[in-house]
PDB file of C-alpha atoms in Angstrom:
ATOM      1  CA  MET R   1      33.389   3.251   5.073  1.00 55.00           C
ATOM      2  CA  SER R   2      30.967   4.912   2.661  1.00 62.00           C
ATOM      3  CA  GLU R   3      27.282   5.152   3.408  1.00 72.00           C
ATOM      4  CA  GLN R   4      25.074   3.337   0.965  1.00 72.00           C
ATOM      5  CA  GLN R   5      22.589   5.696  -0.678  1.00 74.00           C
ATOM      6  CA  PRO R   6      19.018   4.588  -1.340  1.00 69.00           C
ATOM      7  CA  PRO R   7      18.259   3.961  -5.016  1.00 70.00           C
ATOM      8  CA  LYS R   8      17.120   7.019  -6.920  1.00 82.00           C
ATOM      9  CA  ILE R   9      13.671   6.972  -8.426  1.00 86.00           C
ATOM     10  CA  GLU R  10      13.497   7.571 -12.146  1.00 91.00           C
ATOM     11  CA  PHE R  11      10.530   9.682 -13.214  1.00 94.00           C
ATOM     12  CA  PRO R  12       8.007   9.094 -14.515  1.00 95.00           C
ATOM     13  CA  CYS R  13       7.639   6.114 -12.202  1.00 95.00           C
ATOM     14  CA  PRO R  14       4.576   3.970 -13.006  1.00 94.00           C
ATOM     15  CA  ASP R  15       3.014   1.918 -10.223  1.00 94.00           C
ATOM     16  CA  TYR R  16       4.517   4.063  -7.444  1.00 96.00           C
ATOM     17  CA  PRO R  17       2.974   2.644  -4.227  1.00 97.00           C
ATOM     18  CA  ILE R  18       1.527   4.932  -1.559  1.00 98.00           C
ATOM     19  CA  LYS R  19      -0.123   4.081   1.754  1.00 98.00           C
ATOM     20  CA  VAL R  20      -2.211   6.650   3.644  1.00 98.00           C
ATOM     21  CA  ILE R  21      -3.261   6.009   7.237  1.00 98.00           C
ATOM     22  CA  GLY R  22      -5.888   8.068   9.018  1.00 98.00           C
ATOM     23  CA  VAL R  23      -8.763   7.996  11.453  1.00 96.00           C
ATOM     24  CA  ASN R  24     -11.464   5.626  10.223  1.00 97.00           C
ATOM     25  CA  SER R  25     -14.586   7.367   8.933  1.00 96.00           C
ATOM     26  CA  ASP R  26     -17.242   6.657   6.304  1.00 95.00           C
ATOM     27  CA  ASP R  27     -15.693   9.103   3.839  1.00 97.00           C
ATOM     28  CA  PHE R  28     -11.941   8.638   4.480  1.00 98.00           C
ATOM     29  CA  ARG R  29     -11.403   6.515   1.355  1.00 97.00           C
ATOM     30  CA  ALA R  30     -13.303   9.021  -0.799  1.00 97.00           C
ATOM     31  CA  TYR R  31     -11.329  11.920   0.703  1.00 97.00           C
ATOM     32  CA  VAL R  32      -8.007  10.233  -0.111  1.00 98.00           C
ATOM     33  CA  ILE R  33      -9.091   9.398  -3.673  1.00 97.00           C
ATOM     34  CA  GLU R  34     -10.334  12.952  -4.293  1.00 97.00           C
ATOM     35  CA  THR R  35      -7.056  14.441  -3.015  1.00 97.00           C
ATOM     36  CA  VAL R  36      -4.923  12.050  -5.062  1.00 98.00           C
ATOM     37  CA  GLN R  37      -6.867  12.808  -8.250  1.00 97.00           C
ATOM     38  CA  VAL R  38      -5.882  16.487  -7.939  1.00 97.00           C
ATOM     39  CA  HIS R  39      -2.191  15.553  -8.109  1.00 97.00           C
ATOM     40  CA  ALA R  40      -2.417  12.489 -10.349  1.00 97.00           C
ATOM     41  CA  PRO R  41      -5.337  12.985 -12.765  1.00 94.00           C
ATOM     42  CA  ASP R  42      -4.650   9.635 -14.470  1.00 93.00           C
ATOM     43  CA  PHE R  43      -4.906   7.837 -11.120  1.00 93.00           C
ATOM     44  CA  ASP R  44      -6.566   4.419 -11.504  1.00 94.00           C
ATOM     45  CA  ILE R  45      -8.976   3.962  -8.591  1.00 93.00           C
ATOM     46  CA  THR R  46      -9.071   0.207  -9.247  1.00 93.00           C
ATOM     47  CA  THR R  47      -5.640   0.057  -7.556  1.00 91.00           C
ATOM     48  CA  VAL R  48      -7.163   1.238  -4.246  1.00 97.00           C
ATOM     49  CA  THR R  49      -7.349  -1.186  -1.328  1.00 98.00           C
ATOM     50  CA  VAL R  50      -8.651  -0.305   2.122  1.00 98.00           C
ATOM     51  CA  GLN R  51      -7.983  -2.016   5.417  1.00 97.00           C
ATOM     52  CA  ASP R  52      -9.288  -1.153   8.877  1.00 97.00           C
ATOM     53  CA  SER R  53      -7.031  -1.481  11.908  1.00 97.00           C
ATOM     54  CA  ARG R  54      -7.652  -4.369  14.283  1.00 96.00           C
ATOM     55  CA  GLU R  55      -9.844  -2.239  16.562  1.00 96.00           C
ATOM     56  CA  GLY R  56     -11.338  -0.187  13.719  1.00 95.00           C
ATOM     57  CA  THR R  57      -9.897   3.134  14.898  1.00 96.00           C
ATOM     58  CA  PHE R  58      -7.711   3.685  11.841  1.00 97.00           C
ATOM     59  CA  GLN R  59      -7.949   2.919   8.158  1.00 98.00           C
ATOM     60  CA  SER R  60      -5.195   2.444   5.603  1.00 98.00           C
ATOM     61  CA  VAL R  61      -5.754   3.296   1.968  1.00 98.00           C
ATOM     62  CA  ARG R  62      -3.216   1.834  -0.465  1.00 98.00           C
ATOM     63  CA  PHE R  63      -2.894   2.635  -4.139  1.00 98.00           C
ATOM     64  CA  CYS R  64      -0.429   3.198  -6.956  1.00 97.00           C
ATOM     65  CA  ILE R  65       0.086   6.273  -9.101  1.00 97.00           C
ATOM     66  CA  THR R  66       2.391   7.251 -11.912  1.00 96.00           C
ATOM     67  CA  ALA R  67       4.770   9.535 -10.027  1.00 97.00           C
ATOM     68  CA  THR R  68       5.935  12.345 -12.298  1.00 96.00           C
ATOM     69  CA  GLY R  69       8.453  13.952  -9.962  1.00 96.00           C
ATOM     70  CA  VAL R  70       9.490  14.863  -6.446  1.00 95.00           C
ATOM     71  CA  ASP R  71       7.381  18.048  -6.544  1.00 96.00           C
ATOM     72  CA  GLN R  72       4.215  16.068  -7.275  1.00 97.00           C
ATOM     73  CA  LEU R  73       4.892  13.653  -4.404  1.00 97.00           C
ATOM     74  CA  GLU R  74       5.691  16.459  -1.951  1.00 97.00           C
ATOM     75  CA  ARG R  75       2.532  18.410  -2.855  1.00 98.00           C
ATOM     76  CA  LEU R  76       0.389  15.273  -2.520  1.00 98.00           C
ATOM     77  CA  HIS R  77       1.923  14.517   0.888  1.00 97.00           C
ATOM     78  CA  GLN R  78       1.384  18.105   2.081  1.00 97.00           C
ATOM     79  CA  ASP R  79      -2.255  18.176   0.936  1.00 97.00           C
ATOM     80  CA  LEU R  80      -3.045  14.873   2.611  1.00 97.00           C
ATOM     81  CA  LYS R  81      -1.338  15.843   5.889  1.00 97.00           C
ATOM     82  CA  SER R  82      -2.803  19.375   5.995  1.00 96.00           C
ATOM     83  CA  SER R  83      -6.320  17.975   6.329  1.00 92.00           C
ATOM     84  CA  GLY R  84      -5.700  16.827   9.899  1.00 94.00           C
ATOM     85  CA  ARG R  85      -7.398  13.542   8.967  1.00 95.00           C
ATOM     86  CA  VAL R  86      -4.237  11.799   7.778  1.00 97.00           C
ATOM     87  CA  LYS R  87      -1.742  10.527  10.329  1.00 97.00           C
ATOM     88  CA  ILE R  88       0.891   8.921   8.081  1.00 97.00           C
ATOM     89  CA  VAL R  89       1.748   8.888   4.364  1.00 97.00           C
ATOM     90  CA  ILE R  90       4.197   6.187   3.326  1.00 95.00           C
TER      91      ILE R  90
END
């Protein structure tokens, strides 16, 4: 039996969804937006939605970018995670 491979992403990929989860703070949303703009200068901040966890400890920031390649996505993920503020990038 052959293993089914996930579909390959074709780049550029408009409306590529990303969700960033981190510890809730007053500037978490702004931090995420600022970091994303470094890697996706054409990023449309109107696509950003923010949701606090049930108890308010965490915050998720969701948005879409035009993904230009695997390198861009890996660098964005590394920058977000290296801050220590981000727990998960999906």
